[in-house]
Structure formats: structure tokens, C-alpha cells
Coordinates of C-alpha atoms (C1' of nucleotides) in Angstrom, one line a residue:
Chain B
X15 CA 0.1 0.2 0.0
X16 CA 1.1 3.3 -1.0
X17 CA 1.3 6.1 1.6
X18 CA -2.4 8.1 0.7
X19 CA -3.6 11.8 1.0
X20 CA -5.8 12.4 3.8
X21 CA -9.4 12.5 3.3
X22 CA -10.6 16.2 3.6
X23 CA -14.3 17.4 3.8
X24 CA -15.6 20.7 4.7
X25 CA -17.2 20.7 7.9
X26 CA -19.9 23.4 8.1
X27 CA -19.4 23.7 11.6
X28 CA -15.9 25.8 10.9
X29 CA -16.4 26.6 7.4
X30 CA -13.5 25.0 6.7
X31 CA -11.7 22.1 5.2
X32 CA -10.7 19.3 8.1
X33 CA -9.2 15.8 7.9
X34 CA -11.2 12.9 8.9
X35 CA -10.6 11.3 11.9
X36 CA -13.0 8.8 12.5
X37 CA -14.2 8.6 16.3
X38 CA -13.2 4.7 15.9
X39 CA -10.3 4.4 14.1
X40 CA -10.7 2.7 11.3
X41 CA -14.9 3.5 11.4
X42 CA -17.1 5.8 9.2
X43 CA -19.9 6.2 10.8
X44 CA -22.8 8.9 8.8
X45 CA -26.5 10.0 9.9
X46 CA -28.0 12.0 6.8
X47 CA -31.5 13.5 7.7
X48 CA -33.7 12.0 5.6
X49 CA -37.2 12.9 3.8
X50 CA -40.9 13.3 5.3
X51 CA -42.5 11.3 3.7
X52 CA -46.0 13.0 3.1
X53 CA -45.0 13.8 -0.9
X54 CA -43.0 12.8 -3.8
X55 CA -39.5 13.2 -3.3
X56 CA -38.2 15.8 -6.5
X57 CA -34.8 15.6 -7.9
X58 CA -33.9 18.5 -5.9
X59 CA -34.2 15.7 -2.5
X60 CA -32.1 13.3 -4.2
X61 CA -29.4 15.0 -5.2
X62 CA -28.8 15.0 -1.1
X63 CA -29.1 11.4 -1.6
X64 CA -26.7 11.4 -4.1
X65 CA -24.2 13.3 -2.2
X66 CA -24.5 10.8 1.0
X67 CA -24.1 8.5 -1.1
X68 CA -20.7 9.7 -2.4
X69 CA -19.8 10.1 0.6
X70 CA -20.4 6.6 2.1
X71 CA -18.9 5.4 -1.2
X72 CA -15.6 7.6 -1.0
X73 CA -15.4 6.7 3.0
X74 CA -15.6 3.0 1.9
X75 CA -13.0 3.6 -1.4
X76 CA -10.7 5.0 1.8
X77 CA -10.8 2.2 3.1
X78 CA -13.0 2.6 6.0
X79 CA -15.8 0.3 7.5
X80 CA -19.0 2.4 6.7
X81 CA -22.1 2.8 8.7
X82 CA -24.7 4.6 7.5
X83 CA -28.3 5.3 8.8
X84 CA -30.8 7.3 6.9
X85 CA -33.8 8.2 8.8
X86 CA -37.6 8.5 7.1
X87 CA -39.6 10.7 8.9
X88 CA -42.8 9.5 8.4
X89 CA -44.7 11.5 11.2
X90 CA -45.7 15.3 11.1
X91 CA -48.3 17.6 11.6
X92 CA -51.3 16.1 9.3
X93 CA -53.9 16.6 11.0
X94 CA -56.9 14.4 10.8
X95 CA -59.3 16.4 8.3
X96 CA -57.3 20.2 7.3
X97 CA -54.0 20.6 6.1
X98 CA -54.9 18.1 3.5
X99 CA -52.2 20.2 1.2
X100 CA -52.7 20.6 -2.3
X101 CA -50.4 16.9 -3.2
X102 CA -53.3 15.4 -5.8
X103 CA -51.8 11.7 -4.4
X104 CA -52.1 13.1 -1.2
X105 CA -55.8 13.9 -2.1
X106 CA -56.2 11.0 -3.5
X107 CA -55.1 8.9 -0.6
X108 CA -57.4 10.8 1.6
X109 CA -60.5 10.7 -0.6
X110 CA -59.8 6.6 -0.9
X111 CA -60.0 6.7 2.9
X112 CA -56.5 6.5 3.5
X113 CA -54.5 6.9 7.0
X114 CA -51.2 9.0 7.0
X115 CA -49.5 5.6 8.1
X116 CA -50.6 4.4 4.3
X117 CA -49.5 7.8 2.8
X118 CA -46.0 7.1 4.6
X119 CA -45.6 3.5 3.0
X120 CA -46.4 5.0 0.1
X121 CA -44.0 7.3 -0.5
X122 CA -41.5 5.9 1.5
X123 CA -41.6 3.3 -1.3
X124 CA -42.0 5.8 -3.9
X125 CA -38.9 7.3 -2.4
X126 CA -36.9 4.0 -2.3
X127 CA -37.7 3.2 -5.7
X128 CA -35.9 6.4 -7.2
X129 CA -32.9 5.5 -4.5
X130 CA -32.7 2.2 -6.2
X131 CA -32.3 4.0 -9.6
X132 CA -29.9 6.3 -9.1
X133 CA -27.6 3.5 -7.5
X134 CA -28.0 5.2 -3.7
X135 CA -26.4 2.2 -1.8
X136 CA -28.7 0.9 1.0
X137 CA -27.8 2.5 4.1
X138 CA -27.2 0.0 7.5
X139 CA -30.1 1.1 8.7
X140 CA -33.7 3.0 7.8
X141 CA -34.7 4.7 10.7
X142 CA -38.6 5.2 11.1
X143 CA -39.5 8.1 13.4
X144 CA -42.5 6.2 14.5
X145 CA -41.0 3.0 15.4
X146 CA -38.8 5.4 18.1
X147 CA -41.3 7.7 19.5
X148 CA -40.8 5.6 23.1
X149 CA -36.8 6.4 22.9
X150 CA -38.1 9.9 22.0
X151 CA -40.2 10.4 25.0
X152 CA -37.4 9.1 26.9
X153 CA -35.3 11.3 25.7
X154 CA -37.1 14.3 26.5
X155 CA -37.5 13.4 30.1
X156 CA -34.1 13.3 30.7
X157 CA -33.6 17.0 29.1
X158 CA -37.0 18.7 29.9
X159 CA -36.3 19.3 33.7
X160 CA -32.8 21.1 32.6
X161 CA -33.0 22.3 29.6
X162 CA -37.0 23.0 29.1
X163 CA -40.2 24.5 29.5
X164 CA -44.2 23.6 29.0
X165 CA -46.5 26.0 27.4
X166 CA -50.2 25.0 26.9
X167 CA -48.8 24.0 22.8
X168 CA -46.2 21.8 24.4
X169 CA -42.3 21.4 26.0
X170 CA -40.4 24.1 24.2
X171 CA -36.3 23.9 24.3
X172 CA -34.5 26.7 26.3
X173 CA -31.9 27.6 23.9
X174 CA -29.4 29.1 26.4
X175 CA -29.1 26.3 28.2
X176 CA -26.7 25.1 25.7
X177 CA -23.4 26.6 25.3
X178 CA -23.1 28.2 22.1
X179 CA -26.5 27.9 20.4
X180 CA -26.4 28.6 16.5
X181 CA -22.9 28.1 15.9
X182 CA -23.2 26.0 13.1
X183 CA -25.6 28.6 11.7
X184 CA -23.6 31.4 11.9
X185 CA -26.5 33.8 12.9
X186 CA -28.1 35.8 15.8
X187 CA -30.0 34.2 17.9
X188 CA -32.1 36.6 19.2
X189 CA -32.8 40.2 17.5
X190 CA -34.3 40.9 14.3
X191 CA -38.0 41.7 13.3
X192 CA -38.5 38.3 12.2
X193 CA -41.7 37.4 9.9
X194 CA -42.6 34.7 11.9
X195 CA -45.7 34.6 14.4
X196 CA -44.4 34.2 17.5
X197 CA -45.7 31.3 19.8
X198 CA -47.5 32.8 23.2
X199 CA -45.2 32.8 25.8
X200 CA -42.0 31.6 24.2
X201 CA -39.0 32.4 25.9
X202 CA -36.6 32.6 23.2
X203 CA -37.3 33.5 19.5
X204 CA -34.6 30.4 18.6
X205 CA -37.0 28.1 21.0
X206 CA -37.9 24.8 19.7
X207 CA -41.0 22.6 20.4
X208 CA -39.1 19.3 21.6
X209 CA -43.0 17.9 21.8
X210 CA -46.5 19.2 20.5
X211 CA -49.2 18.6 21.9
X212 CA -52.2 17.8 19.7
X213 CA -54.8 21.5 20.4
X214 CA -57.8 20.9 22.7
X215 CA -60.6 19.3 20.3
X216 CA -58.7 17.8 17.7
X217 CA -57.0 15.0 17.2
X218 CA -54.3 13.6 15.2
X219 CA -53.9 10.4 13.2
X220 CA -50.4 10.0 14.6
X221 CA -50.4 11.2 18.5
X222 CA -48.6 9.7 21.4
X223 CA -49.3 9.9 25.4
X224 CA -46.5 11.9 27.1
X225 CA -46.2 13.4 30.4
X226 CA -46.7 16.9 28.3
X227 CA -49.6 15.6 27.6
X228 CA -51.0 13.5 24.4
X229 CA -49.5 15.1 20.9
X230 CA -46.3 13.6 18.6
X231 CA -42.9 14.9 19.1
X232 CA -40.9 17.4 17.5
X233 CA -39.3 17.2 14.8
X234 CA -35.9 18.2 15.3
X235 CA -36.3 15.7 18.4
X236 CA -36.4 12.6 15.8
X237 CA -33.3 12.7 14.5
X238 CA -30.9 13.4 18.1
X239 CA -32.7 10.3 19.4
X240 CA -32.0 7.8 16.1
X241 CA -28.7 9.5 15.2
X242 CA -27.5 9.0 19.2
X243 CA -29.0 5.3 19.1
X244 CA -28.0 3.6 16.4
X245 CA -24.5 5.8 15.8
X246 CA -23.4 6.4 19.6
X247 CA -22.4 10.1 20.5
X248 CA -20.2 11.2 19.0
X249 CA -20.2 9.9 15.8
X250 CA -18.3 10.8 12.7
X251 CA -20.2 12.7 10.0
X252 CA -23.5 14.1 9.6
X253 CA -25.3 15.4 6.2
X254 CA -28.5 17.0 5.1
X255 CA -29.7 19.8 3.3
X256 CA -28.5 23.2 2.9
X257 CA -31.4 24.6 4.7
X258 CA -30.9 22.2 7.4
X259 CA -28.0 24.1 8.5
X260 CA -29.6 27.8 9.9
X261 CA -32.5 25.6 11.8
X262 CA -32.9 22.4 12.0
X263 CA -29.2 20.9 13.0
X264 CA -28.2 24.1 14.9
X265 CA -31.6 22.1 17.7
X266 CA -29.8 19.0 17.0
X267 CA -26.7 20.4 18.0
X268 CA -28.7 21.5 20.8
X269 CA -30.4 18.5 22.1
X270 CA -27.3 16.2 21.8
X271 CA -25.6 19.1 23.8
X272 CA -28.1 18.9 26.6
X273 CA -28.6 15.2 26.5
X274 CA -24.7 14.4 26.4
X275 CA -24.1 16.8 28.8
X276 CA -21.3 18.4 26.7
X277 CA -20.2 21.3 24.4
X278 CA -19.8 18.6 21.6
X279 CA -22.0 18.9 18.8
X280 CA -22.8 15.0 18.0
X281 CA -21.3 14.8 15.3
X282 CA -17.5 15.9 14.6
X283 CA -18.2 16.8 11.3
X284 CA -21.5 18.2 9.3
X285 CA -21.8 18.6 6.1
X286 CA -24.2 20.3 3.7
X287 CA -25.1 19.9 0.3
X288 CA -26.2 22.8 -1.8
X289 CA -29.7 23.6 -4.0
X290 CA -30.5 22.7 -7.3
X291 CA -32.3 24.9 -9.0
X292 CA -34.6 24.5 -11.2
X293 CA -35.8 27.7 -13.4
X294 CA -36.6 26.2 -17.0
X295 CA -40.3 27.4 -17.5
X296 CA -41.8 24.1 -19.2
X297 CA -40.0 22.1 -16.2
X298 CA -41.6 24.0 -13.3
X299 CA -45.2 23.2 -15.3
X300 CA -45.3 19.2 -14.5
X301 CA -46.4 18.9 -10.7
X302 CA -46.9 22.5 -9.2
X303 CA -43.3 23.2 -9.9
X304 CA -41.0 20.1 -9.0
X305 CA -39.4 17.3 -10.8
X306 CA -39.1 13.8 -10.1
X307 CA -37.3 11.2 -11.7
X308 CA -40.3 9.3 -12.9
X309 CA -40.4 12.5 -14.7
X310 CA -37.0 11.8 -16.4
X311 CA -37.6 8.8 -16.8
X312 CA -41.4 9.0 -18.4
X313 CA -38.9 11.3 -21.3
X314 CA -36.5 8.5 -21.8
X315 CA -33.9 9.2 -19.5
X316 CA -32.3 6.6 -17.2
X317 CA -32.1 7.5 -14.1
X318 CA -28.2 7.6 -13.8
X319 CA -28.0 10.2 -16.3
X320 CA -29.1 12.4 -13.5
X321 CA -27.1 11.1 -11.3
X322 CA -24.2 12.1 -13.8
X323 CA -25.5 15.4 -13.8
X324 CA -25.3 15.6 -9.8
X325 CA -21.4 14.1 -9.7
X326 CA -20.3 16.8 -12.8
X327 CA -20.9 19.5 -9.9
X328 CA -19.9 19.8 -6.8
X329 CA -22.1 19.2 -3.7
X330 CA -21.5 22.0 -2.3
X331 CA -21.8 25.0 -5.3
X332 CA -25.9 25.3 -6.7
X333 CA -26.5 23.3 -9.5
X334 CA -28.8 24.3 -12.3
X335 CA -30.9 21.8 -13.8
X336 CA -32.3 22.1 -17.5
X337 CA -33.2 19.4 -20.0
X338 CA -29.7 19.8 -22.2
X339 CA -28.0 19.8 -18.9
X340 CA -29.2 16.4 -18.7
X341 CA -28.9 15.5 -21.9
X342 CA -25.6 16.6 -22.2
X343 CA -25.2 14.2 -19.2
X344 CA -26.9 11.4 -20.4
X345 CA -24.7 11.6 -23.7
X346 CA -21.7 11.6 -21.7
X347 CA -22.8 8.6 -19.9
X348 CA -23.8 6.6 -22.4
X349 CA -20.1 6.8 -24.2
X350 CA -18.5 5.6 -21.1
X351 CA -20.5 2.5 -21.1
X352 CA -20.0 2.4 -24.7
X353 CA -16.5 2.5 -24.1
X354 CA -16.4 0.3 -21.2
X355 CA -18.7 -2.2 -23.1
X356 CA -16.0 -2.1 -25.8
X357 CA -13.5 -3.5 -23.1
X358 CA -15.7 -5.9 -21.4
X359 CA -15.9 -7.6 -24.8
X360 CA -11.7 -7.3 -24.9
X361 CA -10.8 -8.7 -21.3
X362 CA -12.1 -9.2 -18.1
X363 CA -10.9 -7.4 -15.4
X364 CA -7.6 -7.8 -14.1
X365 CA -7.1 -8.2 -10.2
X366 CA -5.2 -4.7 -9.9
X367 CA -5.1 -2.3 -12.0
X368 CA -1.5 -2.1 -12.5
X369 CA 1.4 0.5 -12.9
X370 CA 0.1 2.4 -16.1
X371 CA -3.3 2.9 -14.0
X372 CA -1.3 3.9 -10.7
X373 CA -1.1 7.2 -11.3
X374 CA -4.9 7.9 -12.6
X375 CA -5.7 5.9 -9.5
X376 CA -3.8 8.3 -7.1
X377 CA -5.4 11.6 -9.1
X378 CA -8.7 9.9 -8.4
X379 CA -8.5 9.5 -5.0
X380 CA -6.6 12.7 -4.6
X381 CA -9.8 14.5 -6.1
X382 CA -12.7 12.6 -3.9
X383 CA -10.5 13.6 -1.1
X384 CA -10.1 17.2 -1.6
X385 CA -13.9 17.6 -0.3
X386 CA -15.3 15.0 -2.6
X387 CA -14.5 16.7 -6.3
X388 CA -16.5 14.2 -8.1
X389 CA -16.4 16.7 -11.3
X390 CA -13.1 16.0 -11.6
X391 CA -12.7 12.6 -10.3
X392 CA -15.1 12.0 -13.3
X393 CA -12.6 13.6 -15.8
X394 CA -10.0 11.4 -14.8
X395 CA -11.8 8.4 -15.0
X396 CA -12.4 9.4 -18.5
X397 CA -8.8 9.9 -18.8
X398 CA -7.9 6.7 -17.5
X399 CA -10.8 5.1 -19.8
X400 CA -9.1 6.2 -23.1
X401 CA -5.9 5.6 -22.1
X402 CA -3.6 3.7 -25.2
X403 CA -1.8 0.6 -25.8
X404 CA -3.1 -0.1 -22.1
X405 CA -4.2 -3.7 -21.1
X406 CA -7.9 -3.6 -21.2
X407 CA -8.2 -5.9 -17.7
X408 CA -6.0 -3.5 -15.8
X409 CA -8.1 -0.5 -16.9
X410 CA -11.1 -2.4 -16.5
X411 CA -9.9 -3.0 -12.8
X412 CA -8.8 0.6 -12.6
X413 CA -12.7 1.8 -14.1
X414 CA -13.8 -0.4 -11.6
X415 CA -12.4 0.7 -8.7
X416 CA -13.2 4.0 -9.5
X417 CA -16.9 3.4 -10.2
X418 CA -17.3 2.2 -7.1
X419 CA -16.8 5.2 -5.4
X420 CA -19.3 7.2 -8.6
X421 CA -21.6 4.9 -8.6
X422 CA -22.6 5.3 -12.1
X423 CA -22.9 1.6 -12.3
X424 CA -20.2 1.6 -15.6
X425 CA -19.4 -2.3 -15.5
X426 CA -22.9 -3.7 -15.6
X427 CA -25.0 -1.3 -17.2
X428 CA -25.7 -2.2 -20.6
X429 CA -25.9 0.0 -24.2
X430 CA -29.0 -1.4 -24.3
X431 CA -30.4 -0.5 -20.9
X432 CA -29.5 3.4 -21.7
X433 CA -32.4 3.2 -24.7
X434 CA -35.4 4.0 -22.4
X435 CA -38.9 4.0 -23.9
X436 CA -40.7 7.0 -23.1
X437 CA -43.9 7.6 -22.4
X438 CA -44.3 9.6 -24.8
X439 CA -43.8 6.8 -27.7
X440 CA -47.0 5.2 -29.6
X441 CA -45.0 2.8 -31.7
X442 CA -43.6 -0.4 -30.6
X443 CA -40.2 -1.9 -30.3
X444 CA -41.5 -4.9 -32.6
X445 CA -43.2 -2.3 -35.1
X446 CA -39.8 -0.3 -35.5
X447 CA -37.9 -3.6 -35.8
X448 CA -40.1 -4.7 -38.8
X449 CA -39.5 -1.1 -40.3
X450 CA -35.8 -1.9 -40.1
X451 CA -35.9 -5.2 -41.5
X452 CA -38.0 -4.2 -44.6
X453 CA -35.0 -1.2 -44.8
X454 CA -32.2 -3.0 -44.2
X455 CA -33.7 -4.9 -47.0
X456 CA -34.0 -2.3 -49.4
X457 CA -30.9 -0.9 -48.4
X458 CA -28.9 -4.3 -49.7
X459 CA -31.1 -3.8 -53.3
X460 CA -30.0 -0.3 -52.9
X461 CA -33.3 1.1 -53.3
X462 CA -32.1 4.0 -51.3
X463 CA -35.5 6.2 -51.6
X464 CA -37.9 3.6 -49.8
X465 CA -35.0 2.8 -47.3
X466 CA -34.6 6.6 -46.8
X467 CA -38.5 6.7 -46.8
X468 CA -38.8 4.3 -43.9
X469 CA -36.0 6.1 -42.2
X470 CA -38.5 9.1 -42.3
X471 CA -41.7 7.3 -41.3
X472 CA -39.3 6.0 -37.8
X473 CA -38.1 9.7 -37.6
X474 CA -41.5 11.3 -37.3
X475 CA -42.7 8.2 -35.1
X476 CA -39.6 9.3 -32.4
X477 CA -37.3 7.2 -33.4
X478 CA -33.4 7.3 -34.2
X479 CA -31.6 4.7 -36.6
X480 CA -28.6 4.8 -36.3
X481 CA -26.9 1.7 -38.7
X482 CA -22.8 2.3 -36.9
X483 CA -24.8 1.5 -33.8
X484 CA -24.5 -1.6 -32.3
X485 CA -28.3 -1.0 -31.2
X486 CA -29.5 0.6 -34.6
X487 CA -31.8 2.9 -33.6
X488 CA -33.1 4.7 -30.3
X489 CA -35.9 7.1 -29.2
X490 CA -35.0 10.9 -30.0
X491 CA -35.4 12.3 -26.7
X492 CA -37.9 14.9 -26.0
X493 CA -38.8 17.2 -22.7
X494 CA -40.7 16.5 -19.7
Chain L
rG2 C1' -36.0 43.9 8.5
rG3 C1' -31.7 40.4 9.6
rC4 C1' -28.8 36.5 9.0
rC5 C1' -25.5 34.1 4.5
rC6 C1' -23.6 32.4 -0.4
rG7 C1' -22.9 32.9 -5.3
rA8 C1' -21.6 35.6 -10.3
rU9 C1' -16.8 31.4 -15.4
rG10 C1' -16.8 30.6 -23.3
rG11 C1' -23.7 28.6 -26.0
rC12 C1' -25.0 26.0 -22.4
rG13 C1' -23.9 23.2 -17.7
rG14 C1' -19.3 23.6 -14.3
rA15 C1' -14.4 22.3 -12.5
rG16 C1' -9.8 25.4 -10.8
rU17 C1' -5.7 28.7 -10.3
rG18 C1' -2.1 34.5 -8.4
rG19 C1' 1.8 34.1 -14.2
rC20 C1' 1.2 27.6 -17.0
rU21 C1' -7.0 29.5 -18.7
rA22 C1' -10.2 21.5 -16.3
rC23 C1' -13.4 18.8 -18.2
rG24 C1' -18.4 17.0 -20.3
rC25 C1' -22.4 18.5 -24.4
rA26 C1' -23.3 22.0 -28.2
rC27 C1' -20.8 24.2 -32.3
rC28 C1' -17.4 23.9 -36.5
rG29 C1' -13.5 20.6 -39.4
rG30 C1' -11.8 15.2 -40.3
rA31 C1' -12.8 9.5 -40.6
rC32 C1' -16.4 6.0 -41.2
rU33 C1' -21.3 5.8 -44.0
rG34 C1' -25.0 5.5 -50.4
rC35 C1' -26.6 9.6 -48.2
rA36 C1' -27.4 10.6 -42.6
rA37 C1' -27.8 8.9 -37.7
rA38 C1' -24.6 6.8 -33.9
rU39 C1' -19.1 6.1 -32.7
rC40 C1' -14.4 7.8 -33.5
rC41 C1' -10.3 11.8 -34.0
rG42 C1' -9.1 17.2 -34.0
rU43 C1' -10.5 22.3 -32.9
rU44 C1' -13.0 27.6 -31.6
rU45 C1' -14.8 30.1 -27.9
rA46 C1' -14.7 32.6 -20.7
rC47 C1' -13.6 34.5 -15.7
rG48 C1' -20.9 40.1 -13.8
rC49 C1' -19.2 46.1 -13.1
rC50 C1' -15.4 49.7 -10.7
rG51 C1' -11.4 50.5 -8.0
rG52 C1' -7.1 48.9 -4.8
rU53 C1' -2.9 45.6 -3.8
rU54 C1' 1.3 42.9 -6.9
rC55 C1' 6.0 42.6 -11.7
rG56 C1' 1.3 40.4 -12.9
rA57 C1' -5.6 39.3 -10.7
rU58 C1' -10.5 35.3 -13.5
rU59 C1' -7.7 33.6 -8.6
rC60 C1' -6.2 38.5 -2.4
rC61 C1' -9.0 43.4 -0.7
rG62 C1' -13.0 46.9 -0.8
rG63 C1' -17.6 49.1 -3.4
rC64 C1' -21.6 48.2 -6.8
rU65 C1' -25.1 45.4 -9.9
rC66 C1' -27.3 41.1 -10.7
rG67 C1' -29.0 36.4 -8.4
rG68 C1' -29.9 32.7 -5.0
rG69 C1' -30.9 30.5 0.2
rC70 C1' -32.3 30.7 5.3
rC71 C1' -35.0 33.6 9.2
rU72 C1' -42.5 28.9 9.0
rC73 C1' -41.5 20.6 10.7
rC74 C1' -38.4 22.4 2.5
rA75 C1' -32.8 18.5 0.7

RNA sequence: GGCCCGAUGGCGGAGUGGCUACGCACCGGACUGCAAAUCCGUUUACGCCGGUUCGAUUCCGGCUCGGGCCUCCA
């Protein structure tokens, strides 16, 4: 083993790059804030999980044993009949007599399907919030006396009882006008709910008895409880969207400090991915401004093209989504898959990459070790793939090692799997093949007028004929 | 109103105090009956105004524009 560069990660706590130093030697324990499953996740949400997965894969690439936990927030604020939201699925579910539990199960399944499409590795543990409510109540009991106070609406956390509140957010904890309506009796504006009592006369579909009355846990509580239960305190890395840096995570930190009676924030490194911006007009029309993985697939794009979109950018940069950009990433993925397929036709992956590829692996690792610079890592992978006069087996071994970190599935993905039937397609595959057979005959007879007419016919049906491609034809891509 | 962040070629997006990634598109070439696909090659940039410096896209200040958070949004 050669000496390798240490992994450096950007810690939101210090706003600096820091070397990764695990709490438990050789092991990396990571907690990722998961979705609230009351609606579909859009592609922006999915960026967070591609990021968390890339982090996990990088840790494994660096030789750490990974223990990753992602939570599913299946308890929230859904009251019995109000607050149905404007999500069609939710309405439909409500109309068909489904419960909040059914809705949560439905959207959890949808979410996990999208993760599978994106080759996001299953975490060691999915923590489901409702399964931890008793633990949350115990947790709340343990901090109630010293850190909390009770109001009519619930149990609140006093943020002045822990050191350095809001350090992560770099924001003033108090002062300011604030547009938010104050909750009657709160001691400080930043104080937050640990337990929310069900208002008198109302009932929730999801509610539990507690020392502070019947109700539901505060959102921030669950992540502290589940992370400490599954990973122990302190653990290594906590990930989430950048929006969580301001409120959710500072509150989580406050709870951790209260519970552990320590100034430690609970996780050594807090990492936040930036947002995906969607401003394309056409796109915004669908589903009230959100685009989901399903929409990409419906338009004929392979889900991994979206992973490619994410990987091309740094996780801390805002990323602009457009169909044109998705198309570009898809073409890039396709060419890479074809290159690898060519290599696989020639050789089996070697046991080791060999000396010729070593510098590329080094550069690849250096890029990832530099706060997950996947954009550069990707170009190194492509350079290695394009190397001339190199043993195919060794090259495959190198590409396999790199792809284990990037997760593009390059060694198993086949060209034909990238041909996704668009939802709007009107012609059947068998019909296409039949026309192509006719065209082949016409070409053999040098009847190019007929052959071109058949090609035009297919083009009109959204099918592109490609004589030089092993597949022979592909769908023309549309926009969502 | 408060706090935070960003501005790179046609699009997306890395990165750096001087040697200007990468992908897609474009253009040229190979291949093809012609295309397409594929392969090879090439062109185009660092928001505006000052400052520091031998030299700034990169550092500092101001401006303009854009974005985020302050409500259980990744």
C-alpha cells in the first residue's frame, strides 16, 4: 500500500476543510437527514442522497468500514381532516380513505424506488421516526428539567441552556424583527418544540401519550434520538441539505449537548449539500414546479444520467438543472458505457490495475479526498478509460475501482439499458424492428429512396435510426 | 428587516496569483449510398468599478444582479 492523501471534508461547523479523523479508528459513522414522506421527493431532494451516497462510497474507497443511517420522517403535522395539502396523491389517498400511515408507506416506497434507480447504496439502517417515539419521550424526559419549559402548546427547548447555540448557522440567535408569528410564552425566539401537544378538541391520526400530554414529537427531536441510538454519541459525520444548516441542525446540536451534558455537537463533521435550482419554464409546469425522477424516465432519460448531472458538479455548489444539461450528462454517460462495454468485450477485469493506471488512481483518489471533488474525479476516470496502449483487463480493474466510488454502474450497465422508452412513444418496439428489416432489404437492393422513406417514417414516430450503432436505433429524447 | 452565499465561454461546471479543466453543443476530419451513431481534432470565458501586485478570473473594498435561510423544504 502506498501512502495516500488524507480525506479532507468541509465542516459547516468551522466552515473549513478538515481532515477526517474517525471517532472509532477505521470506522466511519454517518447519519443523513432523510425525507418527510408526505409527498413525492423531487430531483432536488434526490441530490442530497446522491451526495450522501458519494460520501459513503468515498469513505469505503478510502478503506473505512461504513455505518450509514438514513431516517424516514413519517410523523408530522397531518391533522385529521385539515391540512391535506395540495398534493394530488395525498388528496387521492385521503379520498380513498387511506390513513396517514398508508400515505407514509406509499411515499416511502416511491422514495426508495428512486434511490434504487440512482444506485444509492442502501444504508446499514433505515430509521423510521414512528418506531422511535418511546425513545424520543425518554430522551425528552432526560432533558426536560434542565433545558425545557412547558407551555399550553407543548414542551419547548430553551436555547440559552446550552453553549454557543447557533454556532453552525452563524446567525444571531435573537434580535431582529422576524416575520414569524411568535408563539405565546416562548422565552426566546429561537426556542423550539420538543413535544407538540394536540390542540384541545382536535385529534391527530398520529399521536402518542407523553408526560406533557397527548401529541407528537417535535421534528428536531427525532434526528437526535435516532442518531444517538444507532450510531452512539459522538459519531463522525452528519449530512443534510444546506437549508438544515440554519435551524434543524443547530436545534439538533442543542439537544445533543443537553442530552450528553457536553459541549460536543454530537457529530464531528456537519456536511451540507447545496440546492438544485430549477428555473426552466417548461419544467416548472409539471407537478406544481417540481420534477421527479419519474418525469425524467418518462421523457426517456436513464436515471443515472441524473446521477451524472450531480457528479459533474461539486456538492457544495448550487446546481442548475435543465433538460439540455440532463441530455448532455446522458450522452456523456452513454459514451462512457460504450467505452467500457468495448473493454469488457476484450477482457475480464484484472486482479489489479497495474502500474500504468496507478497515477490515474492516485489522481482520482486525490480528487475525491479533496472534499469529494467528483467533477475532477470523473474526468480522471474518463482519461483512464481513453488511455491508449493499455491492457484492457487492467484498465477495467481501474475503472471498476473508480466506479465503486462514483456509483455510475459502469461495469454492469449495458448500452441497451440506456434506451428508455419515452412515455409519449406511440410505436411498439416490434414494429420498429419490422420496419428496420424492410429498410435493410431495401438497402441491400440499393433502393435508397425506400430506405430513406422508412427512416423518415421512424423519425416521425420519434425513433432515430443509427446504422453504425450496435443497437441500430434509439428513441429521440423529448422534454418532460 | 436580519443573517448567509454565489456571479467562469452557447449551456452545465471544475480550478488557479502568471502555464486558462472537463462534459455537452458548435465547427473540421474519419466512417457511411446519404444521414445518424461512433471515433479523432479544434474554437469560445472568468459580472461592473477601484485597490494590492512585476502580474488578478483567482486576494481586498464598493456596486449591480441572482440565490438561500429566518414557518417540520434536501
